[in-house]
Short mmCIF file of C-alpha atoms and ligand atoms in Angstrom, two decimals:
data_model
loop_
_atom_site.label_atom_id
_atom_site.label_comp_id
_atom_site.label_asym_id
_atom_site.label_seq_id
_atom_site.Cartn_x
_atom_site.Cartn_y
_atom_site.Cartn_z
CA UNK E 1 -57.35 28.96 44.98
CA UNK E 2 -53.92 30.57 44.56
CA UNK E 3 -50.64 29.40 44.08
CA UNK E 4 -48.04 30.37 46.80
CA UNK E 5 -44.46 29.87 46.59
CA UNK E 6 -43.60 28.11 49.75
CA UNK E 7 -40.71 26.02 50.94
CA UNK E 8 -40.35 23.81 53.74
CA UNK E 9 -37.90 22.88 56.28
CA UNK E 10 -36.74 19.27 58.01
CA UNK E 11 -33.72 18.21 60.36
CA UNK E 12 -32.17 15.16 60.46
CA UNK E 13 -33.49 12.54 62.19
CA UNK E 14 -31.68 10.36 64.56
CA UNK E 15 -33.39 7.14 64.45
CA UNK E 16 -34.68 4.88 61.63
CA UNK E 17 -38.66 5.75 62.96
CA UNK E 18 -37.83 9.37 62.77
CA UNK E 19 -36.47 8.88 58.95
CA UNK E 20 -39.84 6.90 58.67
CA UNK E 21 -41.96 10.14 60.04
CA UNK E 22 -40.14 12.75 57.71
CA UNK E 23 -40.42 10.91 54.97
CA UNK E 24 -44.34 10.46 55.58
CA UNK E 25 -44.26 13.99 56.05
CA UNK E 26 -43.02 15.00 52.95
CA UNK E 27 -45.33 12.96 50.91
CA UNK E 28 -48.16 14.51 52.43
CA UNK E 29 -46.58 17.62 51.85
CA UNK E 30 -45.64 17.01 48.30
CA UNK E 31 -49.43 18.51 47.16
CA UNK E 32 -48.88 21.78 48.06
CA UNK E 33 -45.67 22.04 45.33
CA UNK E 34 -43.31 23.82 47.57
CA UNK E 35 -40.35 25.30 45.78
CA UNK E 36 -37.91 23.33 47.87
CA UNK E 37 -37.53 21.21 50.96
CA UNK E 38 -34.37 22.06 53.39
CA UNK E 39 -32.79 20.37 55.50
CA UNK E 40 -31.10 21.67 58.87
CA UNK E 41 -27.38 20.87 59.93
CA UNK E 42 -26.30 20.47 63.46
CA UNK E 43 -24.46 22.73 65.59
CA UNK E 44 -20.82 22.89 64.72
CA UNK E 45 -21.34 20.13 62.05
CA UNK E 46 -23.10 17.79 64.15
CA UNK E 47 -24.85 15.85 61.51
CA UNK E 48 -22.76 16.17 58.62
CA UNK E 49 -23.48 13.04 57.77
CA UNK E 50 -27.06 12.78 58.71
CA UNK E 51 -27.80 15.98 56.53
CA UNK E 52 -26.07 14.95 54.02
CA UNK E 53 -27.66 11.39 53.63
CA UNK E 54 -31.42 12.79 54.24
CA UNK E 55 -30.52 15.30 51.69
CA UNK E 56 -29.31 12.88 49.42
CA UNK E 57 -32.37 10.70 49.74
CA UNK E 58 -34.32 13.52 48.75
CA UNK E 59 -32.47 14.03 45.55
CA UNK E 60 -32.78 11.16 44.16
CA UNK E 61 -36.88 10.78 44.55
CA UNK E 62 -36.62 13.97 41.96
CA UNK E 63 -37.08 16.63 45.02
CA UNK E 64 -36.01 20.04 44.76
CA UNK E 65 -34.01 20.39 48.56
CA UNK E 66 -31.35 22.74 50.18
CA UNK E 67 -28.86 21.69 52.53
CA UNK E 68 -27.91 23.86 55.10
CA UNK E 69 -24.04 24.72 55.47
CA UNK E 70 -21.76 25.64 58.07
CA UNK E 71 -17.55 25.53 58.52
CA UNK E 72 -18.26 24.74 62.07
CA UNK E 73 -14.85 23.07 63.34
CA UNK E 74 -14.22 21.81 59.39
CA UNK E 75 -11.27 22.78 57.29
CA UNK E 76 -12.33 23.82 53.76
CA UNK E 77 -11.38 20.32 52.58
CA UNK E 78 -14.08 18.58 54.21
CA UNK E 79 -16.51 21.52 52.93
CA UNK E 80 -15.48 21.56 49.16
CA UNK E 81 -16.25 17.94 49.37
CA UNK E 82 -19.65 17.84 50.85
CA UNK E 83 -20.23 20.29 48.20
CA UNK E 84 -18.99 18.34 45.59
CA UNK E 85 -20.86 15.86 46.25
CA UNK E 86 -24.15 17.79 46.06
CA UNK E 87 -23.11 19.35 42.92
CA UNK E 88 -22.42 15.29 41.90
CA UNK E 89 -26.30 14.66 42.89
CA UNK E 90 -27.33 17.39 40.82
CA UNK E 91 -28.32 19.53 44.31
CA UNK E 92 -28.50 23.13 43.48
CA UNK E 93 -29.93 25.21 46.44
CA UNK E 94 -28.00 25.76 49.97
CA UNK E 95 -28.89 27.72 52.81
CA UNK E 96 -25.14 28.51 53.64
CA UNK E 97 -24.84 29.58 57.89
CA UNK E 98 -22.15 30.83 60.48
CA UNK E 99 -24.25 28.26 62.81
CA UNK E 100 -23.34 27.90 66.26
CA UNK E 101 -20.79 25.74 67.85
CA UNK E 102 -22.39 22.61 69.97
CA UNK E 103 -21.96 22.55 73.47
CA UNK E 104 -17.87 21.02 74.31
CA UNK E 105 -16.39 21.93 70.68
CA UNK E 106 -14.54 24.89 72.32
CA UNK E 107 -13.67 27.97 71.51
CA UNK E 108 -12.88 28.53 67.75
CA UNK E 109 -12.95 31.65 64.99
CA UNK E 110 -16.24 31.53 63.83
CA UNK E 111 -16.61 31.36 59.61
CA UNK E 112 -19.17 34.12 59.58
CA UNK E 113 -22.03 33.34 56.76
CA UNK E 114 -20.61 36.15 54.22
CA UNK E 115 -17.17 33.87 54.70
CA UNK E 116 -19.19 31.06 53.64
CA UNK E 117 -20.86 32.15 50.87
CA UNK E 118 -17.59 33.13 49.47
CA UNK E 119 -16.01 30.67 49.39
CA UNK E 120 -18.78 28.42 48.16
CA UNK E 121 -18.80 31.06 44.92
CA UNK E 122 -15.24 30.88 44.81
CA UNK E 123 -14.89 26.91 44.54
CA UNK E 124 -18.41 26.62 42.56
CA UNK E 125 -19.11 29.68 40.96
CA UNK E 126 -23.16 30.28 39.96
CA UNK E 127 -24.07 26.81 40.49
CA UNK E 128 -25.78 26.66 43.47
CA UNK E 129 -28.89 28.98 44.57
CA UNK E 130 -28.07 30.49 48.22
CA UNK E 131 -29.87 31.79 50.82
CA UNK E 132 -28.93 32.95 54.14
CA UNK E 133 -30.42 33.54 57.48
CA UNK E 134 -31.90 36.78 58.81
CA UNK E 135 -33.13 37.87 62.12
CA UNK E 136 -36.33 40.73 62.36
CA UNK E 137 -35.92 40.53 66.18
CA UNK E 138 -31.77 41.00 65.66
CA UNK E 139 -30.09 38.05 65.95
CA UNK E 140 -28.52 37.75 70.07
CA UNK E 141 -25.25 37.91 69.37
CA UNK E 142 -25.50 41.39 67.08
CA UNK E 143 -23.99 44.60 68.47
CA UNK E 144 -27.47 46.40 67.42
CA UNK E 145 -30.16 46.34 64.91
CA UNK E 146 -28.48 48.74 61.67
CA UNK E 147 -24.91 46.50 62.26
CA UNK E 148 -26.94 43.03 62.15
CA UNK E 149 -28.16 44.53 58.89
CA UNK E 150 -25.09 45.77 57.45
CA UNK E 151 -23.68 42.08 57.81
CA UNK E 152 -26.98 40.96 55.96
CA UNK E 153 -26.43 43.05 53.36
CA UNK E 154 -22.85 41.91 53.08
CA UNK E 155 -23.55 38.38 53.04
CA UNK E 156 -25.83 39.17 50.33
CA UNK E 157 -23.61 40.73 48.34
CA UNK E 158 -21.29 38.61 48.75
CA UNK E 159 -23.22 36.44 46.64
CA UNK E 160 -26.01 34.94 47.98
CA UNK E 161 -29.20 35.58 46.30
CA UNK E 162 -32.05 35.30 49.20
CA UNK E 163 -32.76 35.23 53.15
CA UNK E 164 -35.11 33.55 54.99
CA UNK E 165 -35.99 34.68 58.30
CA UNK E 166 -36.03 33.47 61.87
CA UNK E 167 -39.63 32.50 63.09
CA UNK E 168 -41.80 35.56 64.54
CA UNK E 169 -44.97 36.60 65.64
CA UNK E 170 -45.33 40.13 65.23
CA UNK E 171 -46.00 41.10 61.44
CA UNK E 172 -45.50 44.73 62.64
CA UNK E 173 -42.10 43.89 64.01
CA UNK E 174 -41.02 41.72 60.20
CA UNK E 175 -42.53 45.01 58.54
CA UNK E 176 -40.00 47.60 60.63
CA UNK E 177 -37.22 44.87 59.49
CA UNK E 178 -37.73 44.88 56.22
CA UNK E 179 -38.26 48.72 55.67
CA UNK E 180 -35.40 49.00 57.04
CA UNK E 181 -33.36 46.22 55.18
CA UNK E 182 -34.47 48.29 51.94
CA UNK E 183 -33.38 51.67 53.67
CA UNK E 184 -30.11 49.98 53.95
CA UNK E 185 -29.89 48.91 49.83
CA UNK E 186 -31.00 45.39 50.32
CA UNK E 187 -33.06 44.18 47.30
CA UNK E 188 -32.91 40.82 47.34
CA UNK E 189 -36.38 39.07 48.39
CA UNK E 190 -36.75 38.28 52.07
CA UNK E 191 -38.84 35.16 53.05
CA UNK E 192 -40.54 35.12 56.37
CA UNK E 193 -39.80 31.81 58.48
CA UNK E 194 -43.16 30.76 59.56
CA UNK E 195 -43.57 28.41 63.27
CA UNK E 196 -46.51 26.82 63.42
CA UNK E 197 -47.48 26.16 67.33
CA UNK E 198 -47.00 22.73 68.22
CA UNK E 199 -46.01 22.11 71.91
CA UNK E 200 -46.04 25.22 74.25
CA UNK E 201 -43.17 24.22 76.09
CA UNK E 202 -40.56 23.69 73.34
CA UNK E 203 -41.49 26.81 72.08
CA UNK E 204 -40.54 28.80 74.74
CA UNK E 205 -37.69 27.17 75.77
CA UNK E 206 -36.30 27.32 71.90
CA UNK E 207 -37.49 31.09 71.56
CA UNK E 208 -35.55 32.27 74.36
CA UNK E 209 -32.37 30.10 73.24
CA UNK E 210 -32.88 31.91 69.79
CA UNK E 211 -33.83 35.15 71.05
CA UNK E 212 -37.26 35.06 68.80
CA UNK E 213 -39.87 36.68 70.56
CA UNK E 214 -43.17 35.11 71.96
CA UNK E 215 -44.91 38.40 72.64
CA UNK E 216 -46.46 38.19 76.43
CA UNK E 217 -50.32 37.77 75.03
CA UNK E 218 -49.24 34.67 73.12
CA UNK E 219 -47.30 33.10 75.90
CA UNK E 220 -50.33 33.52 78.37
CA UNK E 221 -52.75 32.19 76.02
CA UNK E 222 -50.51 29.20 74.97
CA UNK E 223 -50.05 28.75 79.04
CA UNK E 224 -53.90 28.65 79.72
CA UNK E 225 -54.94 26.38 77.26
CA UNK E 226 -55.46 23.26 78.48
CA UNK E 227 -55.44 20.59 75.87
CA UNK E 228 -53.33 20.05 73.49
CA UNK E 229 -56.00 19.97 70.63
CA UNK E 230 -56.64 23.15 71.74
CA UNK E 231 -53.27 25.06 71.60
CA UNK E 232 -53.36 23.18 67.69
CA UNK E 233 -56.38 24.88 66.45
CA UNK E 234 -55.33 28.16 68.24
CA UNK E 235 -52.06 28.35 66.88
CA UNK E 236 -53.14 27.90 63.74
CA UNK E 237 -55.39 30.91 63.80
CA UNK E 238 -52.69 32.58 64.94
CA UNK E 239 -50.42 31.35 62.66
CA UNK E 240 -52.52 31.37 59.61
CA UNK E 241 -53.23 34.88 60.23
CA UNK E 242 -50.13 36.18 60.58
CA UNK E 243 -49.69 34.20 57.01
CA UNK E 244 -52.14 36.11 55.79
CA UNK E 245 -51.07 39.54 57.12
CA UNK E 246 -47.48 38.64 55.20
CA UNK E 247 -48.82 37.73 52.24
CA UNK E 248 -51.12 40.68 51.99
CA UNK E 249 -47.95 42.77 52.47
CA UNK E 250 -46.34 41.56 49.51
CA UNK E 251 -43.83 38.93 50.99
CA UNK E 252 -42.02 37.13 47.83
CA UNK E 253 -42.96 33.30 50.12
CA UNK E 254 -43.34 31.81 53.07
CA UNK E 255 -40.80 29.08 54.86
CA UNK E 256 -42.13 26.65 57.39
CA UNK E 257 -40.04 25.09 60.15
CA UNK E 258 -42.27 21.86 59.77
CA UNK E 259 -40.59 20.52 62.87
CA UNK E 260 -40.87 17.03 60.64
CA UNK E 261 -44.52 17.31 61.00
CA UNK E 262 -47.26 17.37 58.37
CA UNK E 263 -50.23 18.63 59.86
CA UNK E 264 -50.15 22.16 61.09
CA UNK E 265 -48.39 23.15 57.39
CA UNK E 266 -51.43 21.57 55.87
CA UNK E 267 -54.18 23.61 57.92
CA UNK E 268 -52.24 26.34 57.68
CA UNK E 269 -52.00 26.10 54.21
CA UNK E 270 -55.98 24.89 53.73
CA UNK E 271 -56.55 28.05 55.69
CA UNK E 272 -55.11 29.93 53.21
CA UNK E 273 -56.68 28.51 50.35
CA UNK E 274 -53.21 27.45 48.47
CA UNK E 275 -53.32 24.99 46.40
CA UNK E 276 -50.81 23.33 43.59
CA UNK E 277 -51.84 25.13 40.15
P1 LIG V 1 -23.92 35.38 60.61
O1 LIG V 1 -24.73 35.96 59.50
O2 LIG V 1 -22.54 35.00 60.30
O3 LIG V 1 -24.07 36.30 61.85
C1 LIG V 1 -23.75 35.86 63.17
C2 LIG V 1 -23.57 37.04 64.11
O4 LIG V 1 -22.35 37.73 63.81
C3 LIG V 1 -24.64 38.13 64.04
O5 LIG V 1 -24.78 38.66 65.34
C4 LIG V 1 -24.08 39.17 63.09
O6 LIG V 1 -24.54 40.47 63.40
C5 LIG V 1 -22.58 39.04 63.29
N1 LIG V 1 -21.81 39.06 62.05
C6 LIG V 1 -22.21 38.65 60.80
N2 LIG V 1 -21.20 38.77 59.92
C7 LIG V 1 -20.14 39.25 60.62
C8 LIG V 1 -18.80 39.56 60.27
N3 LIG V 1 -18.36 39.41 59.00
N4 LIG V 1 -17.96 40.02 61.23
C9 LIG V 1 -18.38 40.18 62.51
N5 LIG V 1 -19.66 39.90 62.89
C10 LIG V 1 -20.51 39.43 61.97
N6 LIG V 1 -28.40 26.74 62.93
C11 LIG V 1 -27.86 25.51 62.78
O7 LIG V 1 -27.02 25.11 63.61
N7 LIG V 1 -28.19 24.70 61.73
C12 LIG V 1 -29.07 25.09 60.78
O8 LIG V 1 -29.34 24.36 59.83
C13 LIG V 1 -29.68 26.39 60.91
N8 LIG V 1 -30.55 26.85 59.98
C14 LIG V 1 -31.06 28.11 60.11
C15 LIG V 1 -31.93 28.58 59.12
C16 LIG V 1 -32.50 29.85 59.22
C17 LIG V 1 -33.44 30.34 58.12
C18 LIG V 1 -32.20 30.67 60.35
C19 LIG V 1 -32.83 32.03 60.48
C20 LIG V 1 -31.32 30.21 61.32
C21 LIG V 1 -30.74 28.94 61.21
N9 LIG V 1 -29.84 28.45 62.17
C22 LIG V 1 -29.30 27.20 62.03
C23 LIG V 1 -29.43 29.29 63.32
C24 LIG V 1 -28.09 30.00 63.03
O9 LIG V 1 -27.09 29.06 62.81
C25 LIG V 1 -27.73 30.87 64.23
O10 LIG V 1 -28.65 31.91 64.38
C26 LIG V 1 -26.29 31.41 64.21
O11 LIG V 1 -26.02 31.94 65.51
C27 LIG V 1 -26.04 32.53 63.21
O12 LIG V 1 -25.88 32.07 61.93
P2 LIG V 1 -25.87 33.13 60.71
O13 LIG V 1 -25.57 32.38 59.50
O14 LIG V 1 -27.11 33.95 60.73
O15 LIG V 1 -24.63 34.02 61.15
#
Protein backbone atom coordinates (compact mmCIF):
# COMPACT_ATOMS: atom_id res chain seq x y z
CA UNK A 1 0.00 0.00 0.00
CA UNK A 2 1.51 3.40 -0.82
CA UNK A 3 0.90 6.72 0.16
CA UNK A 4 -0.05 9.21 -2.68
CA UNK A 5 -0.32 12.81 -2.35
CA UNK A 6 -3.67 13.60 -3.76
CA UNK A 7 -6.05 16.50 -3.50
CA UNK A 8 -9.52 16.82 -4.33
CA UNK A 9 -11.84 19.21 -5.83
CA UNK A 10 -15.74 20.39 -4.98
CA UNK A 11 -18.04 23.35 -6.27
CA UNK A 12 -20.49 24.97 -4.52
CA UNK A 13 -23.62 23.66 -4.18
CA UNK A 14 -26.80 25.44 -4.75
CA UNK A 15 -29.24 23.81 -2.59
CA UNK A 16 -29.25 22.68 1.08
CA UNK A 17 -29.39 18.63 -0.35
CA UNK A 18 -26.45 19.38 -2.48
CA UNK A 19 -24.45 20.88 0.75
CA UNK A 20 -25.82 17.56 2.35
CA UNK A 21 -24.13 15.33 -0.66
CA UNK A 22 -20.65 17.16 -0.54
CA UNK A 23 -20.37 17.02 2.75
CA UNK A 24 -21.09 13.09 2.72
CA UNK A 25 -18.64 13.07 0.15
CA UNK A 26 -15.91 14.39 1.89
CA UNK A 27 -16.23 12.19 4.85
CA UNK A 28 -15.95 9.28 2.81
CA UNK A 29 -13.16 10.80 1.26
CA UNK A 30 -11.43 11.87 4.38
CA UNK A 31 -9.54 8.09 4.49
CA UNK A 32 -7.55 8.53 1.72
CA UNK A 33 -5.65 11.82 3.57
CA UNK A 34 -5.66 14.07 0.61
CA UNK A 35 -3.39 17.04 0.97
CA UNK A 36 -6.24 19.46 0.46
CA UNK A 37 -9.82 19.79 -0.65
CA UNK A 38 -10.69 22.84 -3.21
CA UNK A 39 -13.33 24.39 -3.87
CA UNK A 40 -14.42 25.94 -7.38
CA UNK A 41 -15.71 29.64 -7.85
CA UNK A 42 -18.23 30.62 -10.41
CA UNK A 43 -17.79 32.33 -13.55
CA UNK A 44 -17.13 35.99 -13.13
CA UNK A 45 -17.62 35.62 -9.30
CA UNK A 46 -20.76 33.85 -9.40
CA UNK A 47 -20.63 32.23 -6.06
CA UNK A 48 -18.57 34.41 -4.09
CA UNK A 49 -20.49 33.80 -1.45
CA UNK A 50 -21.27 30.20 -1.88
CA UNK A 51 -17.40 29.45 -2.14
CA UNK A 52 -16.65 31.29 0.40
CA UNK A 53 -19.19 29.79 2.99
CA UNK A 54 -18.47 25.99 1.79
CA UNK A 55 -14.91 26.91 2.18
CA UNK A 56 -15.40 28.25 5.41
CA UNK A 57 -17.29 25.24 6.65
CA UNK A 58 -14.47 23.25 5.74
CA UNK A 59 -12.07 25.20 7.85
CA UNK A 60 -13.46 25.00 10.73
CA UNK A 61 -13.99 20.90 10.83
CA UNK A 62 -9.87 21.17 10.86
CA UNK A 63 -9.71 20.55 6.83
CA UNK A 64 -6.88 21.54 4.86
CA UNK A 65 -8.98 23.40 1.59
CA UNK A 66 -8.15 25.95 -1.24
CA UNK A 67 -10.45 28.39 -2.53
CA UNK A 68 -10.36 29.21 -5.93
CA UNK A 69 -9.92 33.03 -6.91
CA UNK A 70 -10.83 35.20 -9.61
CA UNK A 71 -11.21 39.40 -10.06
CA UNK A 72 -14.04 38.59 -12.31
CA UNK A 73 -16.14 42.00 -12.40
CA UNK A 74 -14.66 42.79 -8.56
CA UNK A 75 -12.60 45.78 -7.64
CA UNK A 76 -9.59 44.82 -5.49
CA UNK A 77 -11.59 45.88 -2.42
CA UNK A 78 -13.96 43.18 -2.51
CA UNK A 79 -10.86 40.72 -3.23
CA UNK A 80 -8.48 41.87 -0.36
CA UNK A 81 -11.44 41.18 1.77
CA UNK A 82 -12.44 37.74 0.81
CA UNK A 83 -8.87 37.19 1.38
CA UNK A 84 -8.76 38.56 4.58
CA UNK A 85 -11.11 36.73 5.69
CA UNK A 86 -9.47 33.40 4.77
CA UNK A 87 -6.30 34.51 6.21
CA UNK A 88 -8.84 35.33 9.50
CA UNK A 89 -9.93 31.44 9.28
CA UNK A 90 -6.51 30.41 9.24
CA UNK A 91 -7.01 29.26 5.21
CA UNK A 92 -3.68 29.01 3.63
CA UNK A 93 -3.90 27.44 0.08
CA UNK A 94 -5.67 29.24 -3.09
CA UNK A 95 -5.90 28.20 -6.50
CA UNK A 96 -5.81 31.91 -7.80
CA UNK A 97 -7.63 32.04 -11.79
CA UNK A 98 -8.28 34.61 -14.70
CA UNK A 99 -11.73 32.50 -14.83
CA UNK A 100 -14.17 33.30 -17.35
CA UNK A 101 -16.85 35.85 -17.35
CA UNK A 102 -20.62 34.26 -16.99
CA UNK A 103 -22.85 34.57 -19.70
CA UNK A 104 -24.58 38.67 -19.56
CA UNK A 105 -21.61 40.24 -17.36
CA UNK A 106 -20.32 41.96 -20.56
CA UNK A 107 -17.41 42.79 -21.88
CA UNK A 108 -14.63 43.69 -19.33
CA UNK A 109 -10.47 43.63 -19.12
CA UNK A 110 -9.83 40.39 -18.00
CA UNK A 111 -7.33 40.17 -14.58
CA UNK A 112 -5.15 37.54 -16.18
CA UNK A 113 -3.99 34.80 -13.37
CA UNK A 114 -0.22 36.23 -13.19
CA UNK A 115 -2.30 39.70 -12.29
CA UNK A 116 -3.84 37.79 -9.62
CA UNK A 117 -1.25 36.18 -8.08
CA UNK A 118 0.38 39.48 -7.73
CA UNK A 119 -1.50 41.12 -6.19
CA UNK A 120 -2.48 38.44 -3.72
CA UNK A 121 1.60 38.47 -2.83
CA UNK A 122 1.52 42.04 -2.78
CA UNK A 123 -1.42 42.49 -0.11
CA UNK A 124 -0.40 39.04 1.76
CA UNK A 125 2.99 38.33 1.13
CA UNK A 126 4.10 34.30 1.71
CA UNK A 127 1.05 33.45 3.50
CA UNK A 128 -0.92 31.65 1.33
CA UNK A 129 0.21 28.45 -0.85
CA UNK A 130 -0.88 29.11 -4.68
CA UNK A 131 -1.48 27.19 -7.44
CA UNK A 132 -2.65 28.00 -10.80
CA UNK A 133 -4.27 26.39 -13.72
CA UNK A 134 -2.56 24.78 -16.71
CA UNK A 135 -3.77 23.42 -19.93
CA UNK A 136 -1.68 20.15 -21.76
CA UNK A 137 -4.22 20.43 -24.65
CA UNK A 138 -3.54 24.58 -24.70
CA UNK A 139 -6.02 26.33 -23.15
CA UNK A 140 -8.83 27.77 -26.24
CA UNK A 141 -8.28 31.05 -25.93
CA UNK A 142 -4.13 30.79 -26.30
CA UNK A 143 -2.49 32.18 -29.45
CA UNK A 144 -0.42 28.70 -29.61
CA UNK A 145 1.10 26.10 -27.51
CA UNK A 146 5.00 27.83 -26.54
CA UNK A 147 2.87 31.42 -25.75
CA UNK A 148 0.23 29.48 -23.41
CA UNK A 149 3.43 28.33 -21.75
CA UNK A 150 5.30 31.42 -21.53
CA UNK A 151 2.19 32.91 -19.57
CA UNK A 152 2.48 29.70 -17.29
CA UNK A 153 5.72 30.29 -16.58
CA UNK A 154 5.01 33.90 -15.80
CA UNK A 155 2.27 33.28 -13.54
CA UNK A 156 4.58 31.07 -11.82
CA UNK A 157 7.04 33.32 -11.34
CA UNK A 158 5.12 35.68 -10.42
CA UNK A 159 4.74 33.86 -7.34
CA UNK A 160 2.74 31.08 -7.35
CA UNK A 161 4.30 27.93 -6.30
CA UNK A 162 2.27 24.99 -8.28
CA UNK A 163 -0.24 24.15 -11.29
CA UNK A 164 -2.70 21.78 -11.59
CA UNK A 165 -3.88 20.77 -14.83
CA UNK A 166 -7.05 20.63 -16.87
CA UNK A 167 -8.56 17.02 -17.07
CA UNK A 168 -7.07 14.74 -20.02
CA UNK A 169 -6.93 11.50 -21.40
CA UNK A 170 -3.92 11.08 -23.26
CA UNK A 171 -0.79 10.51 -20.88
CA UNK A 172 1.30 10.88 -24.10
CA UNK A 173 -0.22 14.26 -24.79
CA UNK A 174 0.45 15.51 -20.51
CA UNK A 175 4.06 13.97 -21.20
CA UNK A 176 4.78 16.38 -24.55
CA UNK A 177 3.35 19.26 -22.07
CA UNK A 178 5.40 18.85 -19.50
CA UNK A 179 8.75 18.25 -21.44
CA UNK A 180 8.10 21.06 -22.80
CA UNK A 181 7.08 23.22 -19.70
CA UNK A 182 10.73 22.18 -18.41
CA UNK A 183 12.29 23.13 -21.91
CA UNK A 184 10.78 26.42 -21.22
CA UNK A 185 12.52 26.81 -17.34
CA UNK A 186 9.46 25.76 -15.48
CA UNK A 187 10.40 23.84 -12.28
CA UNK A 188 7.76 24.06 -10.23
CA UNK A 189 5.73 20.60 -9.82
CA UNK A 190 2.83 20.13 -12.18
CA UNK A 191 -0.22 18.08 -10.91
CA UNK A 192 -2.32 16.27 -13.41
CA UNK A 193 -6.22 17.02 -13.04
CA UNK A 194 -7.71 13.65 -13.09
CA UNK A 195 -11.86 13.18 -14.50
CA UNK A 196 -13.19 10.27 -13.51
CA UNK A 197 -16.15 9.19 -16.12
CA UNK A 198 -19.38 9.72 -14.69
CA UNK A 199 -22.17 10.60 -17.23
CA UNK A 200 -21.20 10.41 -20.99
CA UNK A 201 -23.13 13.25 -21.92
CA UNK A 202 -21.84 15.96 -19.55
CA UNK A 203 -18.61 15.00 -20.47
CA UNK A 204 -18.71 15.81 -23.83
CA UNK A 205 -20.63 18.67 -23.73
CA UNK A 206 -18.11 20.18 -20.85
CA UNK A 207 -14.95 18.91 -22.90
CA UNK A 208 -15.77 20.73 -25.90
CA UNK A 209 -16.78 23.99 -23.80
CA UNK A 210 -13.21 23.55 -22.21
CA UNK A 211 -11.47 22.49 -25.18
CA UNK A 212 -10.12 19.14 -23.23
CA UNK A 213 -9.95 16.43 -25.50
CA UNK A 214 -12.04 13.12 -25.48
CA UNK A 215 -9.89 11.29 -27.99
CA UNK A 216 -12.41 9.62 -30.76
CA UNK A 217 -11.86 5.81 -29.25
CA UNK A 218 -13.10 7.03 -25.87
CA UNK A 219 -16.06 8.92 -27.14
CA UNK A 220 -17.27 5.80 -29.20
CA UNK A 221 -16.83 3.49 -26.44
CA UNK A 222 -18.52 5.83 -23.85
CA UNK A 223 -21.42 6.17 -26.77
CA UNK A 224 -21.91 2.30 -27.08
CA UNK A 225 -22.15 1.40 -23.70
CA UNK A 226 -25.35 0.91 -22.69
CA UNK A 227 -25.80 1.08 -18.99
CA UNK A 228 -24.75 3.28 -16.88
CA UNK A 229 -23.02 0.71 -14.49
CA UNK A 230 -21.23 -0.04 -17.31
CA UNK A 231 -19.66 3.29 -18.52
CA UNK A 232 -18.68 3.37 -14.30
CA UNK A 233 -16.57 0.36 -14.26
CA UNK A 234 -15.13 1.26 -17.75
CA UNK A 235 -14.14 4.58 -16.94
CA UNK A 236 -12.54 3.61 -14.17
CA UNK A 237 -10.22 1.29 -15.99
CA UNK A 238 -9.63 3.91 -18.03
CA UNK A 239 -9.18 6.28 -15.58
CA UNK A 240 -7.25 4.28 -13.13
CA UNK A 241 -4.89 3.47 -15.77
CA UNK A 242 -4.10 6.52 -16.98
CA UNK A 243 -3.42 7.13 -12.98
CA UNK A 244 -1.16 4.68 -13.11
CA UNK A 245 0.69 5.62 -16.33
CA UNK A 246 1.18 9.29 -14.41
CA UNK A 247 2.31 8.07 -11.48
CA UNK A 248 4.78 5.72 -13.03
CA UNK A 249 6.11 8.82 -14.84
CA UNK A 250 7.00 10.55 -11.83
CA UNK A 251 4.02 13.08 -11.46
CA UNK A 252 4.59 15.03 -7.94
CA UNK A 253 0.16 14.10 -7.31
CA UNK A 254 -2.85 13.66 -8.66
CA UNK A 255 -6.10 16.20 -8.47
CA UNK A 256 -9.58 14.85 -8.87
CA UNK A 257 -12.53 16.88 -10.14
CA UNK A 258 -14.81 14.74 -7.74
CA UNK A 259 -17.79 16.35 -9.39
CA UNK A 260 -19.13 16.23 -5.46
CA UNK A 261 -19.12 12.56 -5.77
CA UNK A 262 -17.43 9.92 -3.65
CA UNK A 263 -17.36 6.86 -5.48
CA UNK A 264 -15.37 6.82 -8.64
CA UNK A 265 -12.30 8.68 -6.44
CA UNK A 266 -12.58 5.73 -4.14
CA UNK A 267 -12.26 2.87 -6.90
CA UNK A 268 -9.98 4.75 -8.50
CA UNK A 269 -8.01 5.10 -5.65
CA UNK A 270 -8.64 1.17 -4.35
CA UNK A 271 -7.39 0.47 -7.83
CA UNK A 272 -4.37 1.94 -7.12
CA UNK A 273 -3.70 0.50 -3.94
CA UNK A 274 -3.36 4.06 -1.95
CA UNK A 275 -4.00 4.08 1.20
CA UNK A 276 -3.54 6.72 4.33
CA UNK A 277 0.01 5.76 5.93
P1 LIG B 1 -4.80 32.74 -17.57
O1 LIG B 1 -3.65 31.95 -17.03
O2 LIG B 1 -4.90 34.13 -17.15
O3 LIG B 1 -4.85 32.52 -19.11
C1 LIG B 1 -6.02 32.81 -19.87
C2 LIG B 1 -5.68 32.93 -21.35
O4 LIG B 1 -4.96 34.14 -21.60
C3 LIG B 1 -4.79 31.83 -21.93
O5 LIG B 1 -5.18 31.64 -23.27
C4 LIG B 1 -3.38 32.40 -21.86
O6 LIG B 1 -2.56 31.90 -22.90
C5 LIG B 1 -3.61 33.89 -22.00
N1 LIG B 1 -2.82 34.70 -21.07
C6 LIG B 1 -2.36 34.36 -19.83
N2 LIG B 1 -1.73 35.39 -19.25
C7 LIG B 1 -1.79 36.42 -20.14
C8 LIG B 1 -1.33 37.76 -20.11
N3 LIG B 1 -0.65 38.24 -19.05
N4 LIG B 1 -1.57 38.56 -21.19
C9 LIG B 1 -2.24 38.09 -22.27
N5 LIG B 1 -2.70 36.80 -22.34
C10 LIG B 1 -2.48 36.00 -21.29
N6 LIG B 1 -12.99 28.38 -13.82
C11 LIG B 1 -13.86 28.96 -12.96
O7 LIG B 1 -14.69 29.78 -13.39
N7 LIG B 1 -13.84 28.68 -11.61
C12 LIG B 1 -12.93 27.82 -11.08
O8 LIG B 1 -12.92 27.60 -9.87
C13 LIG B 1 -12.00 27.18 -11.97
N8 LIG B 1 -11.06 26.33 -11.49
C14 LIG B 1 -10.15 25.79 -12.36
C15 LIG B 1 -9.16 24.94 -11.84
C16 LIG B 1 -8.23 24.34 -12.69
C17 LIG B 1 -7.16 23.43 -12.10
C18 LIG B 1 -8.30 24.58 -14.09
C19 LIG B 1 -7.31 23.92 -15.02
C20 LIG B 1 -9.26 25.43 -14.60
C21 LIG B 1 -10.20 26.05 -13.75
N9 LIG B 1 -11.17 26.93 -14.22
C22 LIG B 1 -12.07 27.50 -13.36
C23 LIG B 1 -11.24 27.29 -15.66
C24 LIG B 1 -10.50 28.61 -15.94
O9 LIG B 1 -11.10 29.65 -15.23
C25 LIG B 1 -10.57 28.91 -17.43
O10 LIG B 1 -9.85 27.96 -18.16
C26 LIG B 1 -10.14 30.34 -17.81
O11 LIG B 1 -10.54 30.55 -19.16
C27 LIG B 1 -8.64 30.59 -17.74
O12 LIG B 1 -8.21 30.81 -16.46
P2 LIG B 1 -6.61 30.83 -16.16
O13 LIG B 1 -6.44 31.19 -14.76
O14 LIG B 1 -5.99 29.58 -16.64
O15 LIG B 1 -6.20 32.04 -17.11
Amino acid sequence: MTAQKISIEFFPPKTEVGLEKLNASVDALLPLGPEYFSVTYGAGGSTRGQTQSVVTGMARRGLNVAPHLSFGTDSEEIIAELLQSYVDEGIKRLVALRGDLASGMGQVKPVYANELVEFIRARFGDWFHISVACYPEQHPQAIDLSTDIQYLAGKLDAGSDAAVTQYFYSLEGFLYFRDRCVAAGISKPIYPGIMPILNTENLIRFSDLCGADIPRWLRNAMNDLKSQEDLLRFGEDVVSDLCAGLLAEGVPGLHFYSMNQSQAVLNICERLNFSED
